[in-house]
């Protein structure tokens, strides 16, 4: 999955597969997590947010999407 770099102290890059609705988040510490069932509008809101880290925490991490650490 192709990732795009983001400006954030918490996150380093974000990848998204809209067909599978899978969001990948690479954290600044190098950890990679995969979130499932994330709709396209949530991905677009995330990459356009003023604070990507804050938006991720409020709308993805705390939203209860199933996730796994993949790297």
Backbone as a printed PyTorch tensor [residue, N CA C, xyz], in Angstrom:
tensor([[[  0.8460,  -1.1770,   0.0000],
         [  0.0000,   0.0000,   0.0000],
         [  0.8930,   1.2430,   0.0000]],

        [[  0.5880,   2.1650,  -0.8590],
         [  1.3590,   3.4060,  -0.9580],
         [  0.9650,   4.3440,   0.1780]],

        [[  1.9690,   4.9560,   0.7910],
         [  1.7450,   5.8930,   1.8900],
         [  2.1260,   7.3030,   1.4590]],

        [[  1.4690,   8.2730,   2.0710],
         [  1.8120,   9.6770,   1.8850],
         [  2.3090,  10.2250,   3.2060]],

        [[  3.3860,  10.9840,   3.1510],
         [  3.9090,  11.6310,   4.3550],
         [  2.9300,  12.6830,   4.8530]],

        [[  2.8800,  12.8500,   6.1700],
         [  2.0360,  13.8740,   6.7670],
         [  2.8680,  14.7160,   7.7230]],

        [[  2.4240,  15.9360,   7.9390],
         [  3.0840,  16.8210,   8.8840],
         [  2.4270,  16.6290,  10.2370]],

        [[  3.1210,  15.9390,  11.1140],
         [  2.5890,  15.6160,  12.4250],
         [  3.7420,  15.1820,  13.3160]],

        [[  3.6650,  15.5220,  14.5960],
         [  4.6880,  15.0470,  15.5260],
         [  4.4080,  13.6060,  15.9480]],

        [[  3.1870,  13.1360,  15.7430],
         [  2.7780,  11.8090,  16.1700],
         [  2.8130,  10.7830,  15.0350]],

        [[  2.4360,  11.1990,  13.8280],
         [  2.3310,  10.2990,  12.6840],
         [  3.3480,  10.6820,  11.6210]],

        [[  3.8610,   9.6760,  10.8870],
         [  4.7960,  10.0170,   9.8170],
         [  4.1900,   9.8200,   8.4250]],

        [[  3.2880,   8.8130,   8.2790],
         [  2.6590,   8.6240,   6.9760],
         [  1.3280,   7.8890,   7.1210]],

        [[  0.5300,   8.0010,   6.0570],
         [ -0.8040,   7.4040,   6.0240],
         [ -0.9920,   6.7410,   4.6690]],

        [[ -1.5380,   5.5250,   4.6860],
         [ -1.9000,   4.8270,   3.4680],
         [ -3.3560,   4.4180,   3.5420]],

        [[ -3.9940,   4.2760,   2.3710],
         [ -5.4110,   3.9100,   2.3680],
         [ -5.7540,   3.0830,   1.1370]],

        [[ -6.5270,   2.0320,   1.3620],
         [ -7.0690,   1.2000,   0.2890],
         [ -8.5770,   1.3710,   0.3260]],

        [[ -9.1190,   2.1430,  -0.6230],
         [-10.5540,   2.4550,  -0.5640],
         [-11.4340,   1.2590,  -0.8950]],

        [[-10.9380,   0.3330,  -1.7140],
         [-11.7280,  -0.8550,  -2.0410],
         [-11.9230,  -1.7550,  -0.8160]],

        [[-10.8840,  -1.8690,  -0.0030],
         [-10.9350,  -2.7120,   1.1950],
         [-11.2700,  -1.9160,   2.4610]],

        [[-11.2940,  -0.5820,   2.3300],
         [-11.5150,   0.3250,   3.4670],
         [-10.5230,   0.0410,   4.5980]],

        [[ -9.2470,  -0.0310,   4.2000],
         [ -8.1610,  -0.2620,   5.1530],
         [ -7.2920,   0.9900,   5.2180]],

        [[ -7.0910,   1.4690,   6.4320],
         [ -6.2570,   2.6340,   6.6940],
         [ -5.0040,   2.1620,   7.4110]],

        [[ -3.8380,   2.5380,   6.8890],
         [ -2.5820,   2.2410,   7.5650],
         [ -1.9940,   3.5340,   8.0980]],

        [[ -1.5480,   3.4620,   9.3280],
         [ -0.9380,   4.6080,  10.0010],
         [  0.4640,   4.2210,  10.4310]],

        [[  1.4380,   4.9820,   9.9710],
         [  2.8130,   4.8010,  10.4420],
         [  3.1050,   5.9290,  11.4180]],

        [[  3.4650,   5.5430,  12.6260],
         [  3.7400,   6.5140,  13.6730],
         [  5.1780,   7.0020,  13.6000]],

        [[  5.4350,   8.1230,  14.2260],
         [  6.7670,   8.7200,  14.2200],
         [  7.8090,   7.7680,  14.8110]],

        [[  7.3930,   6.8760,  15.7140],
         [  8.3330,   5.9290,  16.3240],
         [  8.5950,   4.7070,  15.4400]],

        [[  7.9710,   4.6500,  14.2510],
         [  8.1940,   3.5680,  13.3090],
         [  7.1530,   2.4650,  13.3320]],

        [[  6.2740,   2.4450,  14.3350],
         [  5.2210,   1.4320,  14.4080],
         [  4.2060,   1.6290,  13.2860]],

        [[  3.6980,   0.5210,  12.7590],
         [  2.7130,   0.5600,  11.6850],
         [  1.4670,  -0.1910,  12.1220]],

        [[  0.3260,   0.4770,  12.0240],
         [ -0.9490,  -0.1200,  12.4080],
         [ -1.9040,  -0.0890,  11.2250]],

        [[ -2.7390,  -1.1200,  11.1510],
         [ -3.7500,  -1.2280,  10.0970],
         [ -5.1360,  -1.2120,  10.7440]],

        [[ -5.9820,  -0.2980,  10.2760],
         [ -7.3550,  -0.1400,  10.7690],
         [ -8.3140,  -0.5690,   9.6740]],

        [[ -9.2950,  -1.3920,  10.0250],
         [-10.2330,  -1.9370,   9.0460],
         [-11.5970,  -1.2600,   9.1440]],

        [[-12.2900,  -1.1980,   8.0020],
         [-13.6420,  -0.6510,   7.9590],
         [-13.7210,   0.8550,   8.0210]],

        [[-12.6230,   1.5170,   7.6760],
         [-12.5780,   2.9780,   7.7120],
         [-13.1140,   3.5090,   6.3760]],

        [[-14.2330,   4.2340,   6.4020],
         [-14.8230,   4.7060,   5.1440],
         [-13.9710,   5.7820,   4.4760]],

        [[-14.1040,   5.9130,   3.1520],
         [-13.2920,   6.8890,   2.4100],
         [-13.4040,   8.3120,   2.9470]],

        [[-14.6070,   8.7330,   3.3500],
         [-14.7450,  10.1080,   3.8390],
         [-13.9080,  10.3430,   5.0980]],

        [[-13.7280,   9.3310,   5.9210],
         [-12.9080,   9.4860,   7.1220],
         [-11.4420,   9.6450,   6.7580]],

        [[-11.0010,   8.8980,   5.7500],
         [ -9.6230,   9.0420,   5.2700],
         [ -9.3890,  10.4520,   4.7330]],

        [[-10.3010,  10.9440,   3.8990],
         [-10.1330,  12.2760,   3.3200],
         [-10.1740,  13.3660,   4.3870]],

        [[-11.0510,  13.2130,   5.3680],
         [-11.0900,  14.1620,   6.4820],
         [ -9.7670,  14.1500,   7.2450]],

        [[ -9.2000,  12.9570,   7.4180],
         [ -7.9460,  12.8210,   8.1580],
         [ -6.8030,  13.5270,   7.4450]],

        [[ -6.6360,  13.2770,   6.1620],
         [ -5.4820,  13.8670,   5.4660],
         [ -5.6210,  15.3700,   5.2610]],

        [[ -6.8410,  15.8890,   5.3900],
         [ -7.0530,  17.3320,   5.2320],
         [ -7.1740,  18.0720,   6.5650]],

        [[ -7.0730,  17.3550,   7.6700],
         [ -7.2530,  17.9620,   8.9840],
         [ -6.1280,  18.9410,   9.3100]],

        [[ -6.4570,  19.9750,  10.0580],
         [ -5.4430,  20.9240,  10.5140],
         [ -4.4250,  20.2280,  11.4190]],

        [[ -4.9120,  19.3330,  12.2720],
         [ -4.0500,  18.5360,  13.1370],
         [ -4.3370,  17.0640,  12.8430]],

        [[ -3.4610,  16.4450,  12.0740],
         [ -3.6570,  15.0580,  11.6580],
         [ -3.6580,  14.1300,  12.8790]],

        [[ -2.7410,  14.3590,  13.8000],
         [ -2.6580,  13.5230,  14.9950],
         [ -3.9000,  13.6180,  15.8600]],

        [[ -4.3860,  14.8120,  16.0560],
         [ -5.5870,  15.0120,  16.8710],
         [ -6.8050,  14.3860,  16.1940]],

        [[ -6.9240,  14.5840,  14.8910],
         [ -8.0490,  14.0050,  14.1530],
         [ -7.9890,  12.4810,  14.2100]],

        [[ -6.8030,  11.9160,  14.0270],
         [ -6.6460,  10.4670,  14.1140],
         [ -7.1100,   9.9560,  15.4750]],

        [[ -6.6580,  10.5830,  16.5360],
         [ -7.0270,  10.1360,  17.8840],
         [ -8.5300,  10.2070,  18.1080]],

        [[ -9.1450,  11.3010,  17.7100],
         [-10.5720,  11.5060,  17.9680],
         [-11.4780,  10.6840,  17.0550]],

        [[-11.1030,  10.5290,  15.7880],
         [-12.0340,   9.9630,  14.8050],
         [-11.6700,   8.5730,  14.2820]],

        [[-10.4800,   8.1070,  14.5720],
         [-10.0930,   6.7650,  14.1310],
         [ -9.7720,   5.9030,  15.3580]],

        [[ -8.7570,   6.3020,  16.1050],
         [ -8.3180,   5.5030,  17.2500],
         [ -9.4450,   5.2900,  18.2560]],

        [[-10.1630,   6.3440,  18.5970],
         [-11.2210,   6.2460,  19.6070],
         [-12.5860,   5.8940,  19.0260]],

        [[-12.6430,   5.5920,  17.7230],
         [-13.9250,   5.2650,  17.0870],
         [-14.2300,   3.7710,  17.1210]],

        [[-13.2750,   2.9700,  17.5470],
         [-13.5200,   1.5410,  17.6920],
         [-13.3020,   0.6960,  16.4530]],

        [[-12.6020,   1.2340,  15.4480],
         [-12.2990,   0.4160,  14.2760],
         [-11.3830,  -0.7400,  14.6990]],

        [[-11.6190,  -1.9400,  14.1650],
         [-10.6940,  -3.0490,  14.4530],
         [ -9.3130,  -2.7210,  13.8980]],

        [[ -8.2780,  -3.0690,  14.6430],
         [ -6.9220,  -2.7580,  14.1710],
         [ -5.9510,  -3.8430,  14.5970]],

        [[ -4.7990,  -3.8110,  13.9310],
         [ -3.7080,  -4.7120,  14.3160],
         [ -2.3880,  -4.0150,  14.0370]],

        [[ -1.3890,  -4.3620,  14.8270],
         [ -0.0390,  -3.8630,  14.5850],
         [  0.5850,  -4.7440,  13.5220]],

        [[  1.0920,  -4.1260,  12.4610],
         [  1.6580,  -4.9000,  11.3520],
         [  3.1420,  -4.6040,  11.1360]],

        [[  3.7030,  -3.7550,  11.9250],
         [  5.1150,  -3.4510,  11.7700],
         [  5.6270,  -2.5510,  12.8470]]])
